[in-house]
Amino acid sequence: RAYVTMASPPPTLVVWDFDWSLVNENSDTFVIHQLDPSGKIWAEARKLRKEQGVQWTQLMDWAVGALQDAGHSVEAMRTAQSRIPVLRGALEAVRLSAAAGAEQRVLSDANELYINWILEAIGIAPSFSAVETNGASVDATGRLRVSPHQPTTQPHGCPLCPANLCKGAVIERWLASFETRPRVIYVGDGGGDFCAVTKLAADDVLLARQAPHDRLLAKVKQ
């Protein structure tokens, strides 16, 4: 009597970009616009970016400091982030993926406090096993500090990625940690996701957002 042993399917890993992929906004700028509707802080941030070339994560560290100097507390920032619009289809996809037993992780150029606040506010934090992004913490003086994922003293050297985070390197590290390589479903929208996408295999799935947030889709099509 012959027996056929069916191989178990590989595990599934769903990797979510955050801004414009899971939430329908840029969490970095959303909180600035919510707390400073005058636009003064954002106008100054844009000036710093244009005239001095301040790196984005460093700019966001400056911006949250400016918000606090203007009298907005860390708790006010958290409350503002709880109002961020979320893509309804993305929420449903998170729930379906969790129900199917897929592991889900966030890989984002936002920061850990913003992402965790928002995931908790919309009730899906338990669906994610990991969040990898820029650092954020409140120091002893009560000042919220945002720091780059990649230390400035240790450049990653990837020409496809911004200086603060190479998503491709993170994907490679994550995949290497599995005993059996998972099937990856990658959800993204921007140019910063492209390096990660180059690490996908033929059986993996890319879910790239369409216009107007279609920089990733445009790069993939090139």
Tab-separated table of C-alpha atoms in Angstrom, residues 58-212:
chain	number	residue	atom	x	y	z
A	58	GLN	CA	15.661	64.691	11.196
A	59	LEU	CA	13.088	67.140	9.860
A	60	MET	CA	10.298	65.258	11.630
A	61	ASP	CA	12.291	65.360	14.863
A	62	TRP	CA	12.502	69.139	14.449
A	63	ALA	CA	8.792	69.380	13.616
A	64	VAL	CA	7.560	67.534	16.704
A	65	GLY	CA	9.835	69.743	18.778
A	66	ALA	CA	8.261	72.792	17.166
A	67	LEU	CA	4.801	71.422	17.962
A	68	GLN	CA	5.759	70.963	21.591
A	69	ASP	CA	7.309	74.425	21.755
A	70	ALA	CA	3.955	75.737	20.491
A	71	GLY	CA	2.209	74.076	23.443
A	72	HIS	CA	1.084	70.749	21.968
A	73	SER	CA	1.712	67.791	24.255
A	74	VAL	CA	2.688	64.255	23.329
A	75	GLU	CA	-0.805	63.188	24.390
A	76	ALA	CA	-2.292	65.746	21.984
A	77	MET	CA	-0.212	64.192	19.201
A	78	ARG	CA	-1.516	60.745	20.109
A	79	THR	CA	-5.103	61.997	20.094
A	80	ALA	CA	-4.576	63.650	16.715
A	81	GLN	CA	-3.167	60.443	15.234
A	82	SER	CA	-6.247	58.532	16.387
A	83	ARG	CA	-8.209	60.571	13.809
A	84	ILE	CA	-6.065	59.557	10.837
A	85	PRO	CA	-8.116	58.122	7.938
A	86	VAL	CA	-7.660	54.406	7.365
A	87	LEU	CA	-8.270	52.496	4.154
A	88	ARG	CA	-11.349	50.345	4.751
A	89	GLY	CA	-10.134	47.676	2.359
A	90	ALA	CA	-6.803	47.514	4.147
A	91	LEU	CA	-8.525	46.985	7.483
A	92	GLU	CA	-10.528	44.139	6.018
A	93	ALA	CA	-7.356	42.642	4.522
A	94	VAL	CA	-5.656	42.761	7.939
A	95	ARG	CA	-8.585	40.954	9.521
A	96	LEU	CA	-8.779	38.336	6.758
A	97	SER	CA	-5.016	37.729	6.908
A	98	ALA	CA	-5.163	37.293	10.673
A	99	ALA	CA	-8.089	34.886	10.365
A	100	ALA	CA	-6.118	32.854	7.801
A	101	GLY	CA	-3.183	32.534	10.187
A	102	ALA	CA	-0.774	34.741	8.264
A	103	GLU	CA	1.944	36.582	10.125
A	104	GLN	CA	1.754	40.335	9.572
A	105	ARG	CA	4.470	42.935	10.069
A	106	VAL	CA	4.799	46.658	9.420
A	107	LEU	CA	7.845	47.998	7.577
A	108	SER	CA	7.620	51.762	7.389
A	109	ASP	CA	9.493	55.043	7.104
A	110	ALA	CA	7.186	56.627	9.721
A	111	ASN	CA	8.095	56.096	13.390
A	112	GLU	CA	7.307	53.537	16.053
A	113	LEU	CA	5.205	55.725	18.340
A	114	TYR	CA	2.947	57.008	15.573
A	115	ILE	CA	2.419	53.529	14.150
A	116	ASN	CA	1.750	51.870	17.500
A	117	TRP	CA	-0.620	54.662	18.562
A	118	ILE	CA	-2.613	54.309	15.358
A	119	LEU	CA	-2.702	50.502	15.369
A	120	GLU	CA	-3.978	50.614	18.942
A	121	ALA	CA	-6.547	53.312	18.145
A	122	ILE	CA	-8.079	51.304	15.306
A	123	GLY	CA	-7.933	48.058	17.258
A	124	ILE	CA	-5.617	45.958	15.104
A	125	ALA	CA	-2.329	46.081	17.034
A	126	PRO	CA	-2.577	42.384	18.076
A	127	SER	CA	-2.640	41.394	14.383
A	128	PHE	CA	1.007	42.440	13.933
A	129	SER	CA	3.999	40.536	15.234
A	130	ALA	CA	6.547	43.258	14.487
A	131	VAL	CA	6.891	46.913	13.550
A	132	GLU	CA	10.184	47.994	12.012
A	133	THR	CA	10.573	51.693	11.428
A	134	ASN	CA	12.333	54.807	12.663
A	135	GLY	CA	12.753	55.169	16.391
A	136	ALA	CA	10.632	57.452	18.557
A	137	SER	CA	10.574	57.949	22.299
A	138	VAL	CA	9.899	60.572	24.931
A	139	ASP	CA	13.048	61.732	26.726
A	140	ALA	CA	13.468	62.706	30.382
A	141	THR	CA	12.366	66.274	29.651
A	142	GLY	CA	9.124	65.134	28.027
A	143	ARG	CA	10.392	65.906	24.532
A	144	LEU	CA	9.369	63.482	21.795
A	145	ARG	CA	12.431	62.518	19.771
A	146	VAL	CA	12.425	60.839	16.375
A	147	SER	CA	15.575	59.010	15.289
A	148	PRO	CA	16.545	57.247	12.051
A	149	HIS	CA	16.309	53.464	11.808
A	150	GLN	CA	19.790	53.403	10.279
A	151	PRO	CA	22.397	55.174	12.442
A	152	THR	CA	24.014	58.039	10.561
A	153	THR	CA	27.423	56.673	11.607
A	154	GLN	CA	26.668	53.329	9.925
A	155	PRO	CA	25.313	54.034	6.400
A	156	HIS	CA	23.634	51.086	4.725
A	157	GLY	CA	25.074	51.974	1.315
A	158	CYS	CA	21.984	50.998	-0.686
A	159	PRO	CA	21.514	53.306	-3.696
A	160	LEU	CA	17.803	52.481	-3.918
A	161	CYS	CA	16.839	53.601	-0.419
A	162	PRO	CA	16.815	56.769	1.689
A	163	ALA	CA	19.694	57.086	4.139
A	164	ASN	CA	17.584	56.341	7.200
A	165	LEU	CA	16.146	52.952	6.164
A	166	CYS	CA	16.848	50.202	3.646
A	167	LYS	CA	13.671	48.148	3.438
A	168	GLY	CA	15.344	45.560	1.245
A	169	ALA	CA	17.878	44.773	3.959
A	170	VAL	CA	15.092	44.356	6.495
A	171	ILE	CA	13.204	41.971	4.196
A	172	GLU	CA	16.351	39.879	3.694
A	173	ARG	CA	16.924	39.691	7.453
A	174	TRP	CA	13.331	38.740	8.100
A	175	LEU	CA	13.335	35.997	5.467
A	176	ALA	CA	16.584	34.563	6.802
A	177	SER	CA	14.984	34.194	10.239
A	178	PHE	CA	12.391	31.659	9.006
A	179	GLU	CA	13.161	27.956	9.006
A	180	THR	CA	11.045	27.676	5.839
A	181	ARG	CA	10.949	30.700	3.575
A	182	PRO	CA	7.452	32.178	3.759
A	183	ARG	CA	5.373	33.315	0.854
A	184	VAL	CA	5.486	37.096	1.051
A	185	ILE	CA	2.604	39.433	0.327
A	186	TYR	CA	3.964	42.972	0.183
A	187	VAL	CA	1.645	45.995	0.411
A	188	GLY	CA	3.187	49.334	-0.551
A	189	ASP	CA	2.858	52.540	-2.495
A	190	GLY	CA	6.046	54.593	-2.625
A	191	GLY	CA	9.516	54.651	-4.096
A	192	GLY	CA	10.950	53.645	-0.729
A	193	ASP	CA	9.265	50.257	-1.117
A	194	PHE	CA	11.027	49.406	-4.373
A	195	CYS	CA	14.167	47.897	-2.834
A	196	ALA	CA	12.033	45.589	-0.691
A	197	VAL	CA	10.109	44.499	-3.771
A	198	THR	CA	13.350	43.441	-5.490
A	199	LYS	CA	13.724	40.783	-2.771
A	200	LEU	CA	10.442	39.076	-3.660
A	201	ALA	CA	10.404	35.681	-5.356
A	202	ALA	CA	8.241	34.449	-8.229
A	203	ASP	CA	5.590	32.998	-5.903
A	204	ASP	CA	5.363	36.135	-3.790
A	205	VAL	CA	2.695	38.794	-4.275
A	206	LEU	CA	3.029	42.559	-4.640
A	207	LEU	CA	0.011	44.743	-3.891
A	208	ALA	CA	1.007	48.190	-5.156
A	209	ARG	CA	-1.332	51.118	-4.773
A	210	GLN	CA	-2.693	52.857	-7.849
A	211	ALA	CA	-2.726	56.589	-8.648
A	212	PRO	CA	-2.391	59.079	-7.171
